[in-house]
């Protein structure tokens, strides 16, 4: 039976990373026990286009009126470790609004909520592995990890590929954000190239004239050049 390659530790966030304080309390004290992959990891859910609503991938149309902020297109291609496009992969995103506030009871950052922006969307990749969202550029927000700590603008991503073992939860960042070098969450990945894979690229071909700037975020599920996987429970 086919085995998926084990992730390269340098390309993944460290479980315990001093500058990211809460990791020290929840990181495992012992090394992981490596188990062989079985059928329950090597198979996965199968999605079609039917359960996805027509506007699920347009986060600017989930309220009674248009949300505040800068409209953006976020799109890309989901491929596997061998460069093959992954059709019918479920891509889910969640994010803060333009002011850096989540529509969530646990977020008490004193920035305004936007009644027209819920901050969650989903899409299914097409036959060529492509997905596309229209959303609002999220704002930076403070997170009390250390004095004057701010998360760079980011969008959370969750993907189901063709197998449960290729499940991916990660974050997408924006190019040239001055907060990126200061972010312990992103910097907990020691490999510079792996960190760079989490930063989207401005793409004029995705940009819609008179409407929205476009950002490309291609995603590789599992394998040597896999997008870094966010450690479970770490989604500030
Ligand atoms: Fe976040």
Coordinates of N, CA and C and ligand atoms in Angstrom, one line a residue:
X1 N 0.8 -1.2 0.0 CA 0.0 0.0 0.0 C 0.9 1.3 0.0
X2 N 0.4 2.3 -0.7 CA 1.2 3.5 -0.8 C 1.4 4.2 0.5
X3 N 2.6 4.7 0.8 CA 2.8 5.4 2.0 C 3.1 6.9 1.7
X4 N 2.5 7.8 2.3 CA 2.9 9.2 2.1 C 4.2 9.5 2.8
X5 N 5.0 10.3 2.2 CA 6.3 10.7 2.8 C 6.1 11.4 4.1
X6 N 7.0 11.2 5.1 CA 6.9 11.9 6.4 C 7.3 13.3 6.2
X7 N 6.7 14.3 6.8 CA 7.0 15.7 6.6 C 8.5 16.0 7.1
X8 N 9.1 16.9 6.4 CA 10.4 17.4 6.8 C 10.3 18.3 8.0
X9 N 10.8 17.9 9.2 CA 10.6 18.7 10.4 C 11.0 20.2 10.3
X10 N 12.0 20.5 9.5 CA 12.5 21.9 9.4 C 11.5 22.7 8.6
X11 N 10.6 22.0 7.8 CA 9.6 22.7 7.0 C 8.3 22.9 7.7
X12 N 8.2 22.4 9.0 CA 7.0 22.5 9.8 C 7.2 23.4 11.0
X13 N 6.2 23.9 11.6 CA 6.4 24.7 12.8 C 6.9 23.8 13.9
X14 N 7.8 24.4 14.7 CA 8.3 23.6 15.9 C 7.1 23.5 16.9
X15 N 7.0 22.3 17.5 CA 5.9 22.1 18.5 C 6.2 23.0 19.7
X16 N 7.4 23.2 20.1 CA 7.7 24.1 21.2 C 8.7 25.1 20.7
X17 N 8.3 26.4 20.8 CA 9.1 27.5 20.2 C 9.1 28.6 21.2
X18 N 10.2 28.9 21.9 CA 10.2 29.9 23.0 C 9.5 31.2 22.7
X19 N 9.8 31.8 21.6 CA 9.1 33.1 21.4 C 7.6 33.1 21.3
X20 N 7.0 31.9 20.9 CA 5.6 31.7 20.8 C 5.2 31.0 22.1
X21 N 4.8 31.8 23.1 CA 4.8 31.3 24.5 C 3.9 30.2 24.8
X22 N 2.7 30.2 24.2 CA 1.7 29.2 24.6 C 2.1 27.8 24.1
X23 N 3.1 27.7 23.1 CA 3.5 26.4 22.6 C 4.2 25.7 23.7
X24 N 4.9 26.4 24.7 CA 5.7 25.7 25.7 C 4.8 24.9 26.7
X25 N 3.5 25.3 26.8 CA 2.6 24.6 27.7 C 1.9 23.4 27.0
X26 N 1.8 23.5 25.7 CA 1.1 22.4 25.1 C 1.9 21.5 24.2
X27 N 3.2 21.7 24.1 CA 4.0 20.9 23.2 C 4.2 19.5 23.9
X28 N 4.2 18.4 23.1 CA 4.5 17.1 23.7 C 5.8 17.0 24.4
X29 N 5.9 16.3 25.5 CA 7.1 16.2 26.2 C 8.0 15.1 25.7
X30 N 7.4 14.2 24.9 CA 8.1 13.0 24.3 C 8.0 13.1 22.8
X31 N 9.0 12.5 22.1 CA 9.0 12.4 20.7 C 7.8 11.6 20.2
X32 N 7.3 12.0 19.0 CA 6.1 11.3 18.4 C 6.5 9.8 18.1
X33 N 5.5 8.9 18.3 CA 5.7 7.5 17.8 C 5.2 7.5 16.4
X34 N 6.0 7.0 15.5 CA 5.6 6.9 14.1 C 4.9 5.6 13.8
X35 N 3.6 5.8 13.3 CA 2.8 4.6 13.1 C 2.7 4.4 11.5
X36 N 2.6 3.2 11.1 CA 2.3 3.0 9.6 C 1.0 3.6 9.2
X37 N 0.9 4.1 8.0 CA -0.4 4.5 7.5 C -1.3 3.3 7.2
X38 N -2.5 3.5 7.5 CA -3.5 2.4 7.2 C -4.6 3.0 6.4
X39 N -5.6 2.1 6.0 CA -6.7 2.5 5.1 C -7.4 3.8 5.6
X40 N -7.5 4.0 6.9 CA -8.3 5.1 7.5 C -7.5 6.4 7.3
X41 N -6.2 6.4 7.1 CA -5.4 7.6 6.7 C -5.3 7.8 5.2
X42 N -5.3 6.7 4.5 CA -5.0 6.8 3.1 C -6.2 7.0 2.2
X43 N -7.4 7.0 2.8 CA -8.6 7.4 2.1 C -9.1 8.7 2.7
X44 N -10.1 9.3 2.0 CA -10.6 10.6 2.5 C -12.0 10.8 2.0
X45 N -12.6 11.9 2.5 CA -13.9 12.3 2.1 C -13.9 12.7 0.6
X46 N -15.0 12.4 -0.1 CA -15.2 12.8 -1.5 C -16.2 13.9 -1.5
X47 N -15.9 15.0 -2.1 CA -16.8 16.2 -2.2 C -17.2 16.4 -3.6
X48 N -18.4 16.8 -3.8 CA -18.8 17.3 -5.1 C -19.1 18.8 -5.1
X49 N -19.5 19.4 -6.1 CA -19.9 20.8 -6.2 C -21.2 21.1 -5.5
X50 N -22.1 20.1 -5.4 CA -23.4 20.3 -5.0 C -23.6 20.9 -3.6
X51 N -22.8 20.4 -2.6 CA -23.0 20.9 -1.2 C -22.5 22.3 -1.1
X52 N -21.8 22.9 -2.0 CA -21.2 24.2 -1.9 C -22.2 25.2 -2.5
X53 N -22.6 26.2 -1.7 CA -23.5 27.2 -2.2 C -22.8 28.1 -3.2
X54 N -23.6 28.8 -4.0 CA -23.1 29.6 -5.1 C -22.3 30.8 -4.6
X55 N -22.5 31.3 -3.4 CA -21.8 32.4 -2.9 C -20.8 32.0 -1.8
X56 N -20.6 30.7 -1.5 CA -19.8 30.3 -0.4 C -18.4 30.8 -0.6
X57 N -17.9 31.0 -1.8 CA -16.5 31.5 -2.0 C -16.4 33.0 -2.2
X58 N -17.6 33.7 -2.0 CA -17.6 35.1 -2.1 C -18.0 35.7 -0.7
X59 N -16.9 36.0 0.1 CA -17.2 36.5 1.5 C -17.7 37.9 1.5
X60 N -17.8 38.6 0.4 CA -18.3 39.9 0.3 C -19.9 39.9 0.2
X61 N -20.4 38.7 0.1 CA -21.9 38.6 -0.2 C -22.6 37.8 0.9
X62 N -22.1 37.8 2.1 CA -22.7 37.0 3.2 C -23.5 37.8 4.1
X63 N -23.6 39.1 3.9 CA -24.3 40.0 4.8 C -25.4 40.8 3.9
X64 N -26.2 41.6 4.6 CA -27.2 42.3 3.9 C -26.6 43.4 2.9
X65 N -25.4 43.8 3.2 CA -24.8 44.9 2.3 C -23.3 44.6 2.2
X66 N -22.6 45.4 1.5 CA -21.2 45.2 1.2 C -20.4 45.4 2.5
X67 N -19.4 44.6 2.8 CA -18.5 44.8 3.9 C -17.5 46.0 3.7
X68 N -17.0 46.5 4.8 CA -16.0 47.5 4.7 C -14.7 46.9 4.4
X69 N -13.8 47.7 3.8 CA -12.4 47.3 3.5 C -12.1 47.1 2.1
X70 N -10.8 46.6 1.9 CA -10.3 46.4 0.5 C -10.7 45.0 0.0
X71 N -11.4 45.0 -1.1 CA -11.8 43.8 -1.8 C -10.6 43.1 -2.4
X72 N -10.4 41.8 -2.2 CA -9.3 41.1 -2.8 C -9.8 39.8 -3.4
X73 N -9.1 39.3 -4.4 CA -9.2 38.0 -4.9 C -8.1 37.1 -4.3
X74 N -8.4 36.0 -3.8 CA -7.4 35.0 -3.4 C -7.6 33.7 -4.1
X75 N -6.6 33.3 -4.9 CA -6.9 32.1 -5.8 C -5.5 31.4 -5.9
X76 N -5.7 30.2 -6.3 CA -4.5 29.4 -6.6 C -4.8 28.0 -7.0
X77 N -3.8 27.1 -7.0 CA -4.0 25.8 -7.4 C -3.5 24.8 -6.3
X78 N -4.3 23.8 -6.1 CA -3.9 22.7 -5.1 C -3.3 21.6 -5.9
X79 N -2.1 21.2 -5.6 CA -1.4 20.1 -6.3 C -0.9 19.1 -5.2
X80 N -0.6 17.9 -5.6 CA 0.0 16.9 -4.7 C 1.5 16.9 -4.8
X81 N 2.1 16.1 -4.1 CA 3.6 16.1 -4.0 C 4.3 15.8 -5.3
X82 N 3.5 15.2 -6.3 CA 4.1 14.9 -7.6 C 3.7 16.0 -8.6
X83 N 3.1 17.1 -8.2 CA 2.7 18.1 -9.1 C 1.4 17.9 -9.8
X84 N 0.7 16.9 -9.4 CA -0.6 16.6 -10.1 C -1.7 17.5 -9.4
X85 N -2.6 18.1 -10.2 CA -3.6 18.9 -9.7 C -4.6 18.1 -8.9
X86 N -5.2 18.6 -7.8 CA -6.1 17.9 -7.0 C -7.5 18.4 -7.2
X87 N -8.4 17.7 -8.0 CA -9.8 18.2 -8.2 C -10.6 17.8 -6.9
X88 N -11.7 18.5 -6.8 CA -12.7 18.2 -5.7 C -12.1 18.2 -4.3
X89 N -11.1 19.1 -4.1 CA -10.5 19.2 -2.7 C -11.3 20.4 -2.1
X90 N -11.7 20.1 -0.8 CA -12.5 21.2 -0.1 C -11.5 22.2 0.5
X91 N -11.7 23.4 0.2 CA -10.8 24.5 0.7 C -11.7 25.4 1.6
X92 N -11.4 25.5 2.9 CA -12.1 26.4 3.8 C -11.2 27.5 4.3
X93 N -11.7 28.7 4.4 CA -10.9 29.8 5.0 C -11.7 30.5 6.1
X94 N -11.0 31.1 7.0 CA -11.6 32.0 8.0 C -10.5 33.1 8.3
X95 N -11.1 34.3 8.7 CA -10.2 35.4 8.8 C -10.8 36.5 9.6
X96 N -10.0 37.5 10.0 CA -10.5 38.7 10.6 C -11.0 39.7 9.6
X97 N -11.8 40.7 10.0 CA -12.3 41.7 9.1 C -11.2 42.7 8.8
X98 N -11.6 43.8 8.1 CA -10.6 44.8 7.7 C -10.0 45.5 8.9
X99 N -10.7 45.5 10.0 CA -10.2 46.2 11.2 C -9.4 45.2 12.1
X100 N -9.2 44.0 11.7 CA -8.5 43.0 12.5 C -9.3 42.4 13.6
X101 N -10.6 42.2 13.4 CA -11.5 41.6 14.4 C -12.2 40.4 13.8
X102 N -12.2 39.3 14.6 CA -12.9 38.1 14.2 C -14.4 38.2 14.6
X103 N -15.3 37.7 13.9 CA -16.7 37.5 14.3 C -16.7 36.3 15.2
X104 N -16.2 36.4 16.4 CA -16.1 35.3 17.3 C -16.2 35.8 18.7
X105 N -16.9 35.0 19.6 CA -17.1 35.4 21.0 C -15.8 35.6 21.7
X106 N -14.8 34.8 21.3 CA -13.5 34.8 22.0 C -12.6 36.0 21.6
X107 N -13.0 36.8 20.7 CA -12.2 37.9 20.2 C -12.7 39.2 20.9
X108 N -11.9 39.7 21.8 CA -12.3 41.0 22.5 C -11.4 42.1 22.1
X109 N -10.7 42.1 21.0 CA -9.9 43.2 20.5 C -10.9 44.4 20.2
X110 N -10.6 45.5 20.8 CA -11.6 46.6 20.7 C -11.5 47.3 19.3
X111 N -11.8 46.5 18.3 CA -11.9 47.1 16.9 C -13.3 46.8 16.4
X112 N -13.8 47.5 15.5 CA -15.2 47.3 15.1 C -15.5 46.0 14.4
X113 N -16.7 45.4 14.8 CA -17.2 44.3 14.0 C -17.9 44.9 12.8
X114 N -18.0 44.0 11.8 CA -18.7 44.5 10.5 C -19.8 43.5 10.3
X115 N -21.1 44.1 10.4 CA -22.3 43.2 10.3 C -22.4 42.5 8.9
X116 N -21.6 43.1 8.0 CA -21.7 42.5 6.6 C -20.5 41.6 6.3
X117 N -19.7 41.3 7.3 CA -18.6 40.4 7.1 C -18.5 39.3 8.1
X118 N -18.7 38.1 7.8 CA -18.7 37.0 8.7 C -17.3 36.3 8.8
X119 N -16.5 36.4 7.7 CA -15.1 36.0 7.7 C -14.9 34.5 7.5
X120 N -15.8 33.8 6.9 CA -15.6 32.4 6.6 C -16.2 32.1 5.2
X121 N -15.4 31.2 4.5 CA -15.9 30.8 3.2 C -15.3 29.4 2.8
X122 N -15.9 28.9 1.7 CA -15.4 27.6 1.3 C -15.5 27.4 -0.2
X123 N -14.7 26.6 -0.7 CA -14.7 26.3 -2.2 C -14.3 24.9 -2.5
X124 N -14.6 24.4 -3.6 CA -14.1 23.1 -4.1 C -13.2 23.3 -5.3
X125 N -12.1 22.7 -5.3 CA -11.2 22.9 -6.5 C -11.8 22.3 -7.8
X126 N -11.5 22.9 -8.9 CA -12.1 22.4 -10.2 C -11.2 21.3 -10.7
X127 N -11.5 20.9 -11.9 CA -10.8 19.7 -12.5 C -9.3 19.9 -12.6
X128 N -8.9 21.2 -12.6 CA -7.4 21.5 -12.7 C -6.8 21.9 -11.3
X129 N -7.6 21.6 -10.3 CA -7.1 21.9 -8.9 C -7.2 23.4 -8.5
X130 N -7.9 24.2 -9.3 CA -8.0 25.6 -9.0 C -9.1 26.0 -8.0
X131 N -8.8 26.9 -7.1 CA -9.8 27.5 -6.3 C -9.8 29.0 -6.4
X132 N -10.8 29.7 -5.9 CA -10.9 31.1 -6.0 C -11.8 31.7 -4.9
X133 N -11.4 32.7 -4.2 CA -12.2 33.4 -3.2 C -12.2 34.9 -3.6
X134 N -13.4 35.5 -3.3 CA -13.4 37.0 -3.2 C -13.7 37.3 -1.8
X135 N -12.8 38.2 -1.2 CA -12.9 38.5 0.2 C -12.5 39.9 0.5
X136 N -12.3 40.2 1.7 CA -11.8 41.5 2.2 C -10.4 41.3 2.8
X137 N -9.5 42.2 2.5 CA -8.1 42.1 3.1 C -8.2 42.2 4.6
X138 N -7.7 41.2 5.3 CA -7.8 41.2 6.8 C -6.8 42.2 7.4
X139 N -7.2 42.8 8.5 CA -6.3 43.7 9.2 C -5.4 42.9 10.2
X140 N -4.3 43.5 10.6 CA -3.4 43.0 11.6 C -4.2 43.1 13.0
X141 N -3.9 42.2 13.9 CA -4.5 42.3 15.2 C -3.5 42.0 16.3
X142 N -3.7 42.5 17.5 CA -2.8 42.3 18.7 C -3.2 40.9 19.3
X143 N -2.2 40.2 19.9 CA -2.5 38.9 20.5 C -1.8 38.6 21.8
X144 N -1.2 39.6 22.4 CA -0.7 39.5 23.8 C 0.3 38.3 24.0
X145 N 1.0 37.9 23.0 CA 2.0 36.8 23.2 C 3.2 37.4 23.9
X146 N 3.5 38.7 23.6 CA 4.5 39.5 24.3 C 4.1 40.9 24.2
X147 N 4.9 41.8 24.7 CA 4.6 43.2 24.7 C 4.5 43.7 23.3
X148 N 3.4 44.4 22.9 CA 3.2 45.0 21.6 C 3.3 43.9 20.5
X149 N 2.6 42.8 20.8 CA 2.6 41.7 19.8 C 1.5 41.9 18.8
X150 N 1.7 41.8 17.5 CA 0.7 41.9 16.5 C 0.9 40.8 15.5
X151 N -0.2 40.1 15.1 CA -0.2 39.2 14.1 C -0.2 39.9 12.7
X152 N 0.7 39.5 11.8 CA 0.6 40.0 10.4 C -0.8 39.7 9.8
X153 N -1.3 40.4 8.9 CA -2.5 40.1 8.2 C -2.4 38.7 7.6
X154 N -3.4 37.8 7.9 CA -3.3 36.4 7.4 C -4.7 35.9 7.2
X155 N -4.8 34.8 6.4 CA -6.0 34.1 6.2 C -5.8 32.6 6.6
X156 N -6.6 32.1 7.4 CA -6.5 30.7 7.8 C -7.1 29.8 6.7
X157 N -6.4 28.7 6.4 CA -6.8 27.7 5.4 C -7.0 26.4 6.0
X158 N -8.0 25.6 5.6 CA -8.1 24.2 5.9 C -8.4 23.5 4.6
X159 N -7.7 22.4 4.4 CA -7.9 21.6 3.2 C -8.1 20.1 3.4
X160 N -9.1 19.5 2.7 CA -9.2 18.1 2.7 C -8.8 17.7 1.3
X161 N -7.7 16.9 1.1 CA -7.3 16.4 -0.2 C -7.9 15.0 -0.4
X162 N -7.2 14.2 -1.0 CA -7.7 12.9 -1.4 C -7.5 11.9 -0.3
X163 N -6.8 12.2 0.8 CA -6.7 11.3 1.9 C -6.6 12.1 3.2
X164 N -7.1 11.4 4.3 CA -7.0 12.1 5.6 C -5.6 12.5 6.0
X165 N -4.6 11.7 5.6 CA -3.2 12.0 5.9 C -2.7 13.2 5.3
X166 N -3.4 13.7 4.2 CA -3.0 14.9 3.6 C -3.8 16.1 4.0
X167 N -4.6 16.0 5.1 CA -5.3 17.1 5.6 C -4.3 18.2 6.0
X168 N -4.7 19.5 5.6 CA -3.8 20.6 5.9 C -4.5 21.7 6.5
X169 N -4.0 22.3 7.6 CA -4.5 23.5 8.2 C -3.3 24.4 8.3
X170 N -3.4 25.6 7.7 CA -2.3 26.5 7.6 C -2.8 28.0 7.6
X171 N -1.8 28.9 7.3 CA -2.2 30.3 7.3 C -1.5 30.9 6.0
X172 N -2.2 31.8 5.4 CA -1.6 32.5 4.2 C -1.3 34.0 4.6
X173 N -0.1 34.5 4.2 CA 0.3 35.8 4.6 C 0.3 36.7 3.3
X174 N 0.6 38.0 3.5 CA 0.6 38.9 2.3 C 2.0 39.4 2.1
X175 N 2.4 39.6 0.9 CA 3.8 40.0 0.6 C 4.1 41.4 1.1
X176 N 5.4 41.5 1.6 CA 5.9 42.8 2.0 C 5.2 43.3 3.3
X177 N 4.7 42.4 4.1 CA 4.1 42.8 5.4 C 5.3 43.0 6.4
X178 N 5.4 44.2 7.0 CA 6.5 44.4 7.9 C 6.4 43.6 9.2
X179 N 5.2 43.1 9.5 CA 5.1 42.3 10.7 C 5.6 40.8 10.6
X180 N 5.8 40.4 9.3 CA 6.1 39.0 9.1 C 7.4 38.6 9.9
X181 N 8.5 39.4 9.8 CA 9.7 39.0 10.5 C 9.6 38.9 12.0
X182 N 8.5 39.6 12.5 CA 8.3 39.7 14.0 C 7.3 38.7 14.5
X183 N 6.8 37.8 13.6 CA 5.7 37.0 14.0 C 6.2 35.6 14.5
X184 N 6.1 35.3 15.8 CA 6.6 34.0 16.2 C 5.9 32.8 15.6
X185 N 4.6 33.0 15.2 CA 3.9 31.8 14.6 C 4.6 31.4 13.3
X186 N 4.8 32.4 12.4 CA 5.5 32.1 11.2 C 6.9 31.7 11.4
X187 N 7.6 32.4 12.3 CA 9.0 32.2 12.5 C 9.3 30.9 13.2
X188 N 8.3 30.2 13.7 CA 8.5 28.9 14.4 C 8.8 27.8 13.4
X189 N 8.7 28.2 12.1 CA 9.2 27.3 11.0 C 10.6 27.7 10.7
X190 N 11.5 26.7 10.9 CA 12.9 27.1 10.8 C 13.4 27.3 9.4
X191 N 12.8 26.6 8.4 CA 13.3 26.6 7.0 C 12.7 27.8 6.3
X192 N 13.6 28.7 5.8 CA 13.2 29.9 5.2 C 12.4 29.7 4.0
X193 N 12.7 28.7 3.2 CA 11.9 28.5 2.0 C 10.5 28.0 2.3
X194 N 10.4 27.2 3.4 CA 9.0 26.8 3.9 C 8.2 28.0 4.3
X195 N 8.9 28.9 5.0 CA 8.1 30.1 5.5 C 7.7 30.9 4.2
X196 N 8.5 31.0 3.2 CA 8.2 31.8 2.0 C 7.0 31.2 1.3
X197 N 6.8 29.9 1.4 CA 5.7 29.2 0.8 C 4.3 29.6 1.4
X198 N 4.4 30.3 2.6 CA 3.1 30.7 3.2 C 2.8 32.1 2.9
X199 N 3.6 32.8 2.1 CA 3.4 34.2 1.7 C 2.8 34.2 0.3
X200 N 1.6 34.8 0.1 CA 1.0 34.8 -1.2 C 1.8 35.8 -2.1
X201 N 1.5 35.8 -3.4 CA 2.1 36.7 -4.3 C 1.1 37.6 -5.0
X202 N 1.4 38.9 -5.1 CA 0.5 39.7 -5.9 C 0.5 39.2 -7.3
X203 N -0.7 39.1 -7.9 CA -0.8 38.6 -9.3 C -1.7 39.5 -10.1
X204 N -1.1 40.2 -11.0 CA -1.9 41.1 -11.9 C -3.0 40.3 -12.7
X205 N -2.6 39.1 -13.1 CA -3.6 38.3 -13.9 C -4.8 37.9 -13.1
X206 N -4.7 37.8 -11.8 CA -5.9 37.6 -10.9 C -6.6 38.8 -10.6
X207 N -6.0 40.0 -10.8 CA -6.6 41.2 -10.4 C -7.7 41.6 -11.3
X208 N -8.8 42.0 -10.8 CA -10.0 42.4 -11.6 C -10.0 43.9 -11.7
X209 N -10.0 44.4 -13.0 CA -10.0 45.8 -13.2 C -11.2 46.5 -12.6
X210 N -10.9 47.6 -11.9 CA -12.0 48.4 -11.3 C -12.6 47.7 -10.1
X211 N -12.0 46.6 -9.6 CA -12.8 45.8 -8.6 C -11.9 45.3 -7.5
X212 N -10.9 44.5 -7.7 CA -10.2 43.9 -6.6 C -8.8 43.5 -7.1
X213 N -7.8 43.7 -6.2 CA -6.4 43.2 -6.4 C -6.4 41.7 -6.2
X214 N -5.5 41.0 -6.9 CA -5.5 39.5 -6.8 C -4.2 39.0 -6.2
X215 N -4.3 38.0 -5.4 CA -3.2 37.4 -4.7 C -3.2 35.9 -5.0
X216 N -2.1 35.3 -5.4 CA -2.0 33.9 -5.7 C -1.4 33.1 -4.5
X217 N -2.1 32.0 -4.2 CA -1.6 31.2 -3.1 C -1.7 29.7 -3.5
X218 N -0.7 29.2 -4.1 CA -0.7 27.8 -4.5 C -0.3 26.9 -3.3
X219 N -0.9 25.7 -3.3 CA -0.8 24.8 -2.1 C -0.4 23.4 -2.5
X220 N 0.6 22.9 -1.9 CA 1.1 21.5 -2.1 C 0.7 20.7 -0.9
X221 N -0.1 19.6 -1.2 CA -0.5 18.7 -0.1 C 0.5 17.6 0.1
X222 N 1.2 17.5 1.2 CA 2.1 16.5 1.6 C 3.3 16.4 0.6
X223 N 4.4 15.9 1.1 CA 5.5 15.6 0.2 C 6.6 16.6 0.5
X224 N 7.7 16.5 -0.3 CA 8.9 17.3 0.0 C 8.7 18.8 0.0
X225 N 7.8 19.3 -0.9 CA 7.6 20.7 -0.9 C 6.2 21.1 -0.4
X226 N 5.8 20.3 0.6 CA 4.4 20.5 1.2 C 4.3 21.8 1.9
X227 N 3.2 22.5 1.8 CA 2.9 23.7 2.6 C 3.0 23.4 4.0
X228 N 3.7 24.2 4.9 CA 3.8 23.9 6.3 C 2.5 23.7 7.0
X229 N 2.4 22.7 7.8 CA 1.2 22.3 8.5 C 1.1 23.0 9.8
X230 N 0.0 23.6 10.1 CA -0.2 24.2 11.4 C -0.4 23.2 12.5
X231 N 0.3 23.2 13.6 CA 0.1 22.2 14.6 C -1.3 22.4 15.2
X232 N -2.0 21.2 15.4 CA -3.4 21.3 15.9 C -3.5 22.1 17.2
X233 N -4.5 23.0 17.3 CA -4.8 23.8 18.5 C -4.1 25.1 18.4
X234 N -3.3 25.4 17.4 CA -2.5 26.6 17.3 C -3.1 27.5 16.2
X235 N -4.2 28.2 16.5 CA -4.8 29.0 15.5 C -5.2 30.4 16.1
X236 N -4.2 31.2 16.6 CA -4.5 32.5 17.2 C -5.0 33.4 16.1
Ligands
LIG1 FE1 -5.8 34.4 13.0

